[in-house]
PDB file of C-alpha atoms in Angstrom:
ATOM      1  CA  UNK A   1     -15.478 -20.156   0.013  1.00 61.00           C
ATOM      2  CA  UNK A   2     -18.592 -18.499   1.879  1.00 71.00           C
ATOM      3  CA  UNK A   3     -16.390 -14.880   1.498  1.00 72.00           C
ATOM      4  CA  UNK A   4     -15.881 -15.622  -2.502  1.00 77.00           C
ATOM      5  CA  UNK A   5     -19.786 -16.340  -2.568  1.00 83.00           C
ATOM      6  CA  UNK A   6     -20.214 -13.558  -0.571  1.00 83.00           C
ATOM      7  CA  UNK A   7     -18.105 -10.961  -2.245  1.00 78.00           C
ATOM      8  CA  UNK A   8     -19.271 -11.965  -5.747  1.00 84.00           C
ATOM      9  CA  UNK A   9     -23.575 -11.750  -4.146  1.00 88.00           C
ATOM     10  CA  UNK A  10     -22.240  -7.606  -3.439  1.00 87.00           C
ATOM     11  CA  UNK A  11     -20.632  -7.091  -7.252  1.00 87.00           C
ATOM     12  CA  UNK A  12     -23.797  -8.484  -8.712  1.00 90.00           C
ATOM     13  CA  UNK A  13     -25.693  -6.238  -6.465  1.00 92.00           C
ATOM     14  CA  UNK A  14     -23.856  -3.551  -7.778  1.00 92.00           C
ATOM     15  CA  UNK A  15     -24.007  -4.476 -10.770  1.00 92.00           C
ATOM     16  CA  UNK A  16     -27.753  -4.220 -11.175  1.00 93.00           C
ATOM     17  CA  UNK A  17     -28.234  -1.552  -9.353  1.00 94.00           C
ATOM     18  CA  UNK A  18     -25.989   0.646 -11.317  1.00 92.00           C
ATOM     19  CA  UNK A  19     -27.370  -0.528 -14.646  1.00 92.00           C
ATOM     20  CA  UNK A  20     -31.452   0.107 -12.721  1.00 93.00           C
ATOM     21  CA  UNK A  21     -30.349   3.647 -11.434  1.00 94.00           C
ATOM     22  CA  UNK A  22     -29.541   4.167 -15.520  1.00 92.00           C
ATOM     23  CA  UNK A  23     -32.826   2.955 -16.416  1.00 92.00           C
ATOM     24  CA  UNK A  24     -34.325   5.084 -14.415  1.00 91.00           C
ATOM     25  CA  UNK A  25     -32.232   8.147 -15.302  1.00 91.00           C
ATOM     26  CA  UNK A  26     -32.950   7.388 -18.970  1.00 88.00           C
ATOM     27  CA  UNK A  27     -36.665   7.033 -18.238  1.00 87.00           C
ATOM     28  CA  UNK A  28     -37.254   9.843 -16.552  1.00 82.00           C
ATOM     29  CA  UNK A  29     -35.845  12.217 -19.631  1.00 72.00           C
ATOM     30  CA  UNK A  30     -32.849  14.352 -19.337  1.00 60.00           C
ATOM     31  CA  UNK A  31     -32.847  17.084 -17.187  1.00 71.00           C
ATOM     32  CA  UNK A  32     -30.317  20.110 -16.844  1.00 77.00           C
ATOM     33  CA  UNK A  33     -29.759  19.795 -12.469  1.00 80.00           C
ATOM     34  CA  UNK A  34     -29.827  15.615 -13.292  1.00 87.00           C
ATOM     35  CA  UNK A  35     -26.985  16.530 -16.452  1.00 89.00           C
ATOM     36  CA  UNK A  36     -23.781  15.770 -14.102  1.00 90.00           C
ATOM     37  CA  UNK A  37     -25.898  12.590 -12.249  1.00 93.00           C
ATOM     38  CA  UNK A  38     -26.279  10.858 -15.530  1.00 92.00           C
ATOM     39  CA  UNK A  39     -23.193  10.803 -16.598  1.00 92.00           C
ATOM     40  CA  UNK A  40     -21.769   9.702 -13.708  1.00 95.00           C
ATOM     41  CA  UNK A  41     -23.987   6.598 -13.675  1.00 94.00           C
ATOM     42  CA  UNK A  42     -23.331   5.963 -16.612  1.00 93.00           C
ATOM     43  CA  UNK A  43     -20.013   6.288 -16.422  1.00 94.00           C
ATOM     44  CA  UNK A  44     -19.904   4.184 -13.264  1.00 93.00           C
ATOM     45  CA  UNK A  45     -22.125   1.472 -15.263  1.00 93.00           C
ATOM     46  CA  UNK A  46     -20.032   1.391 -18.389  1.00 94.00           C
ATOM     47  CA  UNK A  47     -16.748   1.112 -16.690  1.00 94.00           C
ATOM     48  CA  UNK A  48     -17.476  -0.938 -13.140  1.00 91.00           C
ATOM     49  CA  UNK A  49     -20.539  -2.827 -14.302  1.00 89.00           C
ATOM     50  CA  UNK A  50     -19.288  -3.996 -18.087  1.00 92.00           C
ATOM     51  CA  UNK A  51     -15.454  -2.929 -19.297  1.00 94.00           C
ATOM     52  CA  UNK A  52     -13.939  -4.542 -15.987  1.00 93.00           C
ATOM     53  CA  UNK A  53     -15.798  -7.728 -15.609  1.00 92.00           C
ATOM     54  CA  UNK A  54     -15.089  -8.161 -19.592  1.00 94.00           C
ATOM     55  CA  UNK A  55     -11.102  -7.585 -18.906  1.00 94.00           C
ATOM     56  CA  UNK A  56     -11.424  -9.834 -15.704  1.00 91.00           C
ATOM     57  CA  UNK A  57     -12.569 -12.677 -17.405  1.00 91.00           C
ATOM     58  CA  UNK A  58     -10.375 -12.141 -20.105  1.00 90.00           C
ATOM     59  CA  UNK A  59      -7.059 -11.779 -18.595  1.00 92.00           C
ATOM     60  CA  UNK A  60      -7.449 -12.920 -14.880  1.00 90.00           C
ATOM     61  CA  UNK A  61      -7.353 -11.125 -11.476  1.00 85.00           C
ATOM     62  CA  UNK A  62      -3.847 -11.410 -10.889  1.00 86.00           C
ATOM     63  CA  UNK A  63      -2.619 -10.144 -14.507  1.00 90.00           C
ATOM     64  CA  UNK A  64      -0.902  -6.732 -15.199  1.00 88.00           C
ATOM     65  CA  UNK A  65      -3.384  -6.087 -17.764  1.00 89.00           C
ATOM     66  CA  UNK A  66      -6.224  -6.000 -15.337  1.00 90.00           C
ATOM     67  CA  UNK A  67      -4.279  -4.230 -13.025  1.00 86.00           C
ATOM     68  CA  UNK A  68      -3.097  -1.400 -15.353  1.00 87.00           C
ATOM     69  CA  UNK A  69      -7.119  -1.048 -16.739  1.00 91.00           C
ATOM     70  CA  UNK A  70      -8.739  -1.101 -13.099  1.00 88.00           C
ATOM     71  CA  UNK A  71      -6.272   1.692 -12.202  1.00 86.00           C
ATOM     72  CA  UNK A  72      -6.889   3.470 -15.381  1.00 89.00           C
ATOM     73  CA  UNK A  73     -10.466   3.211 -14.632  1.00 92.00           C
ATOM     74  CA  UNK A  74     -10.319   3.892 -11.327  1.00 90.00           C
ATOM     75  CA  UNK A  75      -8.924   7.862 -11.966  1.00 90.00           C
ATOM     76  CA  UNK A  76     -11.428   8.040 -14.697  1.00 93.00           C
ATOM     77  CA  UNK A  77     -14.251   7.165 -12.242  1.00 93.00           C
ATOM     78  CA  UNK A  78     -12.261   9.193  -9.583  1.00 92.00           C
ATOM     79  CA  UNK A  79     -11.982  12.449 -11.972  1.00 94.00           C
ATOM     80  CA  UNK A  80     -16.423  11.230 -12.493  1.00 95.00           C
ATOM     81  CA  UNK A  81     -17.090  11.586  -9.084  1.00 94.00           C
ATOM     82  CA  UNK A  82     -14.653  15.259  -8.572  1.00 95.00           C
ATOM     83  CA  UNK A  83     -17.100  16.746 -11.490  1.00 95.00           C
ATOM     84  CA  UNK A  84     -20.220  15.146 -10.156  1.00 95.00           C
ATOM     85  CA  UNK A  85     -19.398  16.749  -6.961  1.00 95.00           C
ATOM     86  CA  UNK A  86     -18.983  20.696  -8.540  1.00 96.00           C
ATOM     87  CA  UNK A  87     -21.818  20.242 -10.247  1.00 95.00           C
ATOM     88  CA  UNK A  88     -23.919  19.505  -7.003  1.00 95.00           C
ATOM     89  CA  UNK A  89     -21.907  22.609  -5.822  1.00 95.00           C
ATOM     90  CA  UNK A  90     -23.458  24.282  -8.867  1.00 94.00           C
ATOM     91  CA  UNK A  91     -26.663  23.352  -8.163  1.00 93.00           C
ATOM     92  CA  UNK A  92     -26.692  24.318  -4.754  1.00 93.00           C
ATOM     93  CA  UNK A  93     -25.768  27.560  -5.851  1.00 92.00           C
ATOM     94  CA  UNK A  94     -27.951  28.218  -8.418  1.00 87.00           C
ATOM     95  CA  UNK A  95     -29.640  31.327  -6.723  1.00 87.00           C
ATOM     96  CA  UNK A  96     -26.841  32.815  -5.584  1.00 88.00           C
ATOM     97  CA  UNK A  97     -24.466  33.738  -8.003  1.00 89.00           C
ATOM     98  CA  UNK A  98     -21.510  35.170  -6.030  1.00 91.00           C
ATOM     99  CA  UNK A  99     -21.315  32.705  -3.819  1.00 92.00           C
ATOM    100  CA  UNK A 100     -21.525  29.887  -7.012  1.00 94.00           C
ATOM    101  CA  UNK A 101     -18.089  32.460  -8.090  1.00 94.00           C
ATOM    102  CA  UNK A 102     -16.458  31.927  -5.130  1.00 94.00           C
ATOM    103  CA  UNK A 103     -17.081  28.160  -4.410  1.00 95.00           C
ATOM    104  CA  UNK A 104     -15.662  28.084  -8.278  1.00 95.00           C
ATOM    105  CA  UNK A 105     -12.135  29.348  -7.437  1.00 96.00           C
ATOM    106  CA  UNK A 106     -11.987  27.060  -4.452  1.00 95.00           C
ATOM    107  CA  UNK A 107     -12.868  23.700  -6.379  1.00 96.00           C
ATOM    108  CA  UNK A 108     -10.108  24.894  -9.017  1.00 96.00           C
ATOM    109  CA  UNK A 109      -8.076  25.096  -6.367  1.00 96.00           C
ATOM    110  CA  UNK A 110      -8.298  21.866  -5.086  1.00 95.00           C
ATOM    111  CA  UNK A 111      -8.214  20.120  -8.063  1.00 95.00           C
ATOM    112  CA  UNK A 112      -4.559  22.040  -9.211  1.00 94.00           C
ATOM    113  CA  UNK A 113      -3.803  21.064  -5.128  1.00 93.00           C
ATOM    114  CA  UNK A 114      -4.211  17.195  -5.824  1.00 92.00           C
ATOM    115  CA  UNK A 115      -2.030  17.830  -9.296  1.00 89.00           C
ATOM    116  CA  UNK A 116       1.044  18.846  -6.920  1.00 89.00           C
ATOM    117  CA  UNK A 117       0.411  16.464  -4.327  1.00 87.00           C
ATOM    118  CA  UNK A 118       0.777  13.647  -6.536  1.00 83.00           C
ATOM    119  CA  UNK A 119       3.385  15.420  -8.635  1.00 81.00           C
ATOM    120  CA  UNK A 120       5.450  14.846  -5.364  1.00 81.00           C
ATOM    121  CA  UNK A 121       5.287  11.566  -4.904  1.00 72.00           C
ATOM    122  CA  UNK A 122       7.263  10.901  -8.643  1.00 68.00           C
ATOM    123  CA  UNK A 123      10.162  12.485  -6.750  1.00 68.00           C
ATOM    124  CA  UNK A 124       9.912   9.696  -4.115  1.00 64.00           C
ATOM    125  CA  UNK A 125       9.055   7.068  -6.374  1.00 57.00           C
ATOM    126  CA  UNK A 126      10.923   7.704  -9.940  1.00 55.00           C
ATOM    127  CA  UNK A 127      11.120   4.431 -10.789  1.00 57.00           C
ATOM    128  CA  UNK A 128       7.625   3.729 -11.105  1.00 59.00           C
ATOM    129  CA  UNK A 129       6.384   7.153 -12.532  1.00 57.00           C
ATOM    130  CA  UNK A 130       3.164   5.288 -14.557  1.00 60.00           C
ATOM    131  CA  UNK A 131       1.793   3.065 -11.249  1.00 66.00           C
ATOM    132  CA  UNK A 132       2.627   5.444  -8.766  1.00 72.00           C
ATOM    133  CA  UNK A 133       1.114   8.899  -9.962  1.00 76.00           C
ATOM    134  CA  UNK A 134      -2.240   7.099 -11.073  1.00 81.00           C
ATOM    135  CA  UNK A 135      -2.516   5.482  -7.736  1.00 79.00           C
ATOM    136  CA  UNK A 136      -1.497   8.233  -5.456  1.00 82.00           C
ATOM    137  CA  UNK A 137      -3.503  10.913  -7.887  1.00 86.00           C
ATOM    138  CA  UNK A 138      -6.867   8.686  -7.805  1.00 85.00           C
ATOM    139  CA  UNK A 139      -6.743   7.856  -3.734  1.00 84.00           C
ATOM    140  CA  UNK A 140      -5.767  11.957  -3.144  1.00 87.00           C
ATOM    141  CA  UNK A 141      -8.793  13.230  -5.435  1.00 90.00           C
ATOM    142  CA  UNK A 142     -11.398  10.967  -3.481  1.00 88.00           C
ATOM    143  CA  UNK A 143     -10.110  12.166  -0.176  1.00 88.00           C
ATOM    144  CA  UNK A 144     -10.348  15.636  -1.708  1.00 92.00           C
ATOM    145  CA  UNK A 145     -13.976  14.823  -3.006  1.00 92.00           C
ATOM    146  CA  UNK A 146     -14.793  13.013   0.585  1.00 91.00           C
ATOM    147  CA  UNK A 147     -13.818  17.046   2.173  1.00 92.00           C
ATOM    148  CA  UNK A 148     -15.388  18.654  -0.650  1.00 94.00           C
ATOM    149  CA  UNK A 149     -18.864  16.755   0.312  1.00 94.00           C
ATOM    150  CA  UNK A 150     -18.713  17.196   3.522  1.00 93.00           C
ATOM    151  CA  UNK A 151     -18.793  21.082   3.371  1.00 94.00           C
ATOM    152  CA  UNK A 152     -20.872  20.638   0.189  1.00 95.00           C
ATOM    153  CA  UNK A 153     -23.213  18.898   2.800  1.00 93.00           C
ATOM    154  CA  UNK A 154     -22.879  21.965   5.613  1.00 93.00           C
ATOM    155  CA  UNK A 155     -23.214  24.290   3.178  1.00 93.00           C
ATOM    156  CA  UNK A 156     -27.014  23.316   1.934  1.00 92.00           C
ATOM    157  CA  UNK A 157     -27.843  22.914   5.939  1.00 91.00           C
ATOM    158  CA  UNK A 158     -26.258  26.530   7.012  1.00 90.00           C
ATOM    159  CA  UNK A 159     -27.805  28.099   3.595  1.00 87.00           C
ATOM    160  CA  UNK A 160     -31.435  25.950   3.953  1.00 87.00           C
ATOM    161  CA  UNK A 161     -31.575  24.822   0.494  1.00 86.00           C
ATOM    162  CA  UNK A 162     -34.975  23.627  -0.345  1.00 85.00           C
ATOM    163  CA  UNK A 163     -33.802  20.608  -2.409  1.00 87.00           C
ATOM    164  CA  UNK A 164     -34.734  17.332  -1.308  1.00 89.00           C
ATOM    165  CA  UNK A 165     -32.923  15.317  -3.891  1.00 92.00           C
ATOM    166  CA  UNK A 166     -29.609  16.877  -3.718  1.00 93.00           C
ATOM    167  CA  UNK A 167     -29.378  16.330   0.025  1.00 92.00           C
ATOM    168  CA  UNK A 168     -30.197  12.807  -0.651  1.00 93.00           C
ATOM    169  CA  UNK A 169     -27.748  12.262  -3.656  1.00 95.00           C
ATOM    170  CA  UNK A 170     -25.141  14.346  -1.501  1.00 95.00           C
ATOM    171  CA  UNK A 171     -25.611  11.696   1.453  1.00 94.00           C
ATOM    172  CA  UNK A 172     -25.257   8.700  -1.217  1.00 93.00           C
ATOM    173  CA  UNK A 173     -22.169  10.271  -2.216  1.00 93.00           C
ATOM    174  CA  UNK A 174     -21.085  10.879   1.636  1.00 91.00           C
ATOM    175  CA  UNK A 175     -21.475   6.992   2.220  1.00 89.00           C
ATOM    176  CA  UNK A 176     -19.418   5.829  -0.971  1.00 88.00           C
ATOM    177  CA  UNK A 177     -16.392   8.196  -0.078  1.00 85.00           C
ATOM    178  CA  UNK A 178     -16.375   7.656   3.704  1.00 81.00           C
ATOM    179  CA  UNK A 179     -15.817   3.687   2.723  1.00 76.00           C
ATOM    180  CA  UNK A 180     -13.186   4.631   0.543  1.00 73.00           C
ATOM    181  CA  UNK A 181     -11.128   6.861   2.697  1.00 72.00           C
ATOM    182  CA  UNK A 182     -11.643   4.686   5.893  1.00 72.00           C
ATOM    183  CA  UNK A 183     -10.698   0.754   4.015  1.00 70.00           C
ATOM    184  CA  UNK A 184      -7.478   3.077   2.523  1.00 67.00           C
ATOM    185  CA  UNK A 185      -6.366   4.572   5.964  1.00 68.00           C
ATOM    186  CA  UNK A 186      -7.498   1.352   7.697  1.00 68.00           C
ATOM    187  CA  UNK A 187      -4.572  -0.499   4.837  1.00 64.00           C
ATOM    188  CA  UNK A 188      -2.064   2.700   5.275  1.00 65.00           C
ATOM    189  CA  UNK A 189      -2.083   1.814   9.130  1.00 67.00           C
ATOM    190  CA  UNK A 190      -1.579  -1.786   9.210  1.00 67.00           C
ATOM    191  CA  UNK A 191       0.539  -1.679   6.389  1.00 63.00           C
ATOM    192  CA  UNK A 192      -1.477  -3.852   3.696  1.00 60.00           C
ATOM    193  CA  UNK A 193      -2.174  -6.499   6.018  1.00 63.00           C
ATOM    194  CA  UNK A 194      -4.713  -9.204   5.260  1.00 69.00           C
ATOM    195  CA  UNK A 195      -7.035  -8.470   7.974  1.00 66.00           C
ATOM    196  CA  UNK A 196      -6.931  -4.761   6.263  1.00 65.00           C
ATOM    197  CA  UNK A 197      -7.822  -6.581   2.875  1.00 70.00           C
ATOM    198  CA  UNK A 198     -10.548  -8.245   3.590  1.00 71.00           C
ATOM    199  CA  UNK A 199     -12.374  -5.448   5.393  1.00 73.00           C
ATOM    200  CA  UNK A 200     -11.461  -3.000   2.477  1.00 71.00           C
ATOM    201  CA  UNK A 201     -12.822  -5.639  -0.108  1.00 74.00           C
ATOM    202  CA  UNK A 202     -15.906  -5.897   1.872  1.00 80.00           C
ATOM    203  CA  UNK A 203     -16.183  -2.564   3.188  1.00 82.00           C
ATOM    204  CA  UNK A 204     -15.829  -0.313  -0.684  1.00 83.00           C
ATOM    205  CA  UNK A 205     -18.991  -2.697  -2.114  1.00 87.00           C
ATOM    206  CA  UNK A 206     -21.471  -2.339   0.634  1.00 89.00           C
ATOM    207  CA  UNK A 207     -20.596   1.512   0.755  1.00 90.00           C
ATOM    208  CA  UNK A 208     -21.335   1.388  -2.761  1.00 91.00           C
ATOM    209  CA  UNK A 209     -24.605  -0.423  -2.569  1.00 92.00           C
ATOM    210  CA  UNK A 210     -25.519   2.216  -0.010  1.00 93.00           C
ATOM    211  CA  UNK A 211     -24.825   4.908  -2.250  1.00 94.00           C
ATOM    212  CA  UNK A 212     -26.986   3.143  -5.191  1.00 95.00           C
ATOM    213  CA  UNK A 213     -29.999   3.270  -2.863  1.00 95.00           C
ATOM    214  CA  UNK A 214     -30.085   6.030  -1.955  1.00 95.00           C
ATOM    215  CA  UNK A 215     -29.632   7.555  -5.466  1.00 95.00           C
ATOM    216  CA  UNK A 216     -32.364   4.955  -6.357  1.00 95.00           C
ATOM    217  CA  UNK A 217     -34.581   6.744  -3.863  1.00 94.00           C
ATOM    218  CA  UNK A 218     -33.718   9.744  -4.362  1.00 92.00           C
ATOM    219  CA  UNK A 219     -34.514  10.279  -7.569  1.00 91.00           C
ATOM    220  CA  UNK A 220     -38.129   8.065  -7.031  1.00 90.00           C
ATOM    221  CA  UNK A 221     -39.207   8.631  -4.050  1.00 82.00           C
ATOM    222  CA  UNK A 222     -37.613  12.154  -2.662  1.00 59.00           C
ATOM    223  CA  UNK A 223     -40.263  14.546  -2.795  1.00 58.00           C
ATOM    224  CA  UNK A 224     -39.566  17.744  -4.968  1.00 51.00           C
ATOM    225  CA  UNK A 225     -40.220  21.026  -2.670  1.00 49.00           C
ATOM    226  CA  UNK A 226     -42.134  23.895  -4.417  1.00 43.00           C
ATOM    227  CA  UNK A 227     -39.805  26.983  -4.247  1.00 46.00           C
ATOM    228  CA  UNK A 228     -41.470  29.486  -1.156  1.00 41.00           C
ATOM    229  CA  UNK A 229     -41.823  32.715  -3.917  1.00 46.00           C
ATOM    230  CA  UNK A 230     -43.978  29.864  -5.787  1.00 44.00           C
ATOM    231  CA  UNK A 231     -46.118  29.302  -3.072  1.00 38.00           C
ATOM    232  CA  UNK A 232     -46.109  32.816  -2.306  1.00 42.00           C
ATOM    233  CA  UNK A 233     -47.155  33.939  -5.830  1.00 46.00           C
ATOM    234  CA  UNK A 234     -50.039  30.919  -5.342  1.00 40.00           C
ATOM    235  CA  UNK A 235     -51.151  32.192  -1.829  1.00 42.00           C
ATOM    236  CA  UNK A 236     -51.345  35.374  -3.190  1.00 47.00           C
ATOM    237  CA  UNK A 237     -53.526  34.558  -6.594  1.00 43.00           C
ATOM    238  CA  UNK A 238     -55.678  32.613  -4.199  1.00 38.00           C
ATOM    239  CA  UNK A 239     -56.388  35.915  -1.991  1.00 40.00           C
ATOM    240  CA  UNK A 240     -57.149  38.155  -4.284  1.00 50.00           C
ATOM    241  CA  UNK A 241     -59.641  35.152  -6.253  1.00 46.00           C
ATOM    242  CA  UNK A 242     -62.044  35.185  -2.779  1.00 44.00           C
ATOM    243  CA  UNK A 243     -61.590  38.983  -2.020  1.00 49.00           C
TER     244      UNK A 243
END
């Protein structure tokens, strides 16, 4: 009883933090480096906070039609979070144009990667084509985006990127996949067992709550740097004002 309670306190939580972090968003006005960020969130809002509570109450937890719609979901927010990651990639890039070329190829790449991994699995599992390829497709392009962040992550260190708010949304993002890929290798190695359940069912919404604050304060708090030829041009109008 006290896990139920607790469980259903961390949805909530989610809940209303996904629908404040779109309040926010919308209040602040659209803006072109924010583009990818919005519509993840309100992606993530639409789907997680709304469409699957309203089938859950409809059908039931333990009904195939919740089951077929969370999975459906589930590659729709896992193809969200893939495009959210480029375009952090493209923002991170944004002054350097070959490099934004090259990091291109290499996200194509992975994404045509994931296609033939899960492709493979239909050839061990032929019988369930539907279930199988959604399932192994959505847990293979988080892992993917889970790499992807990490060097997304190294790169803005090794490169110095003066961008406050990306490293914070790219550390919110860090948080929600490393919850993900450690509840699914923690249920891979124990084989589904319940102990593996009910740390996974605990472990994805708190990792996800994490992620939601950060974005929160990221986006109001995180201070925005001035670009250094900026404060050059400034430092240098200033000079030639007292000379």
């Amino acid at each position: 009883m006290t896990d139920q309670i607790l469980f259903q306190g961390l949805q909530y939580g989610i809940y209303i933090l996904e629908g404040v972090l779109c309040l926010l968003l919308a209040r602040q006005g659209a803006r072109r480096r924010r583009l990818g960020l919005c519509v993840y969130v309100t992606l993530l809002f639409v789907l997680d906070g709304v469409a699957r509570p309203a089938v859950l109450d409809h059908f039931g937890r333990t009904s195939m039609q919740f089951a077929y719609f969370y999975w459906l979901t589930d590659v729709a927010l896992a193809m969200g979070a893939f495009l959210l990651t480029c375009s952090f990639f493209r923002r991170a890039c944004a002054h350097e144009a070959k490099l934004w070329q090259l990091v291109r190829l290499l996200l194509i790449f992975v994404f045509i990667l994931v296609l033939v991994i899960s492709a493979l699995s239909l050839t061990r599992h032929y019988t369930h084509l539907y279930t199988v390829f959604i399932v192994e497709f959505s847990q293979n392009l988080y892992f993917s985006c889970l790499v992807l962040n990490t060097l997304l992550f190294i790169m803005i260190q090794q490169l110095a990127i003066e961008d406050d708010e990306l490293g914070l949304l790219v550390c919110g993002m860090g948080l929600q996949f490393a919850g993900e890929a450690a509840g699914l290798a923690l249920l891979h190695l124990t084989s589904g067992g319940d102990f593996a359940r009910a740390i996974f069912s605990f472990l994805n919404p708190i990792c996800t709550l994490g992620m939601l604050v950060t974005w929160i304060y990221a986006v109001t708090r995180a201070p925005q740097t001035v670009p250094v030829d900026t404060l050059v041009g400034k430092q240098t109008a200033l000079v030639e004002a007292v000379d």
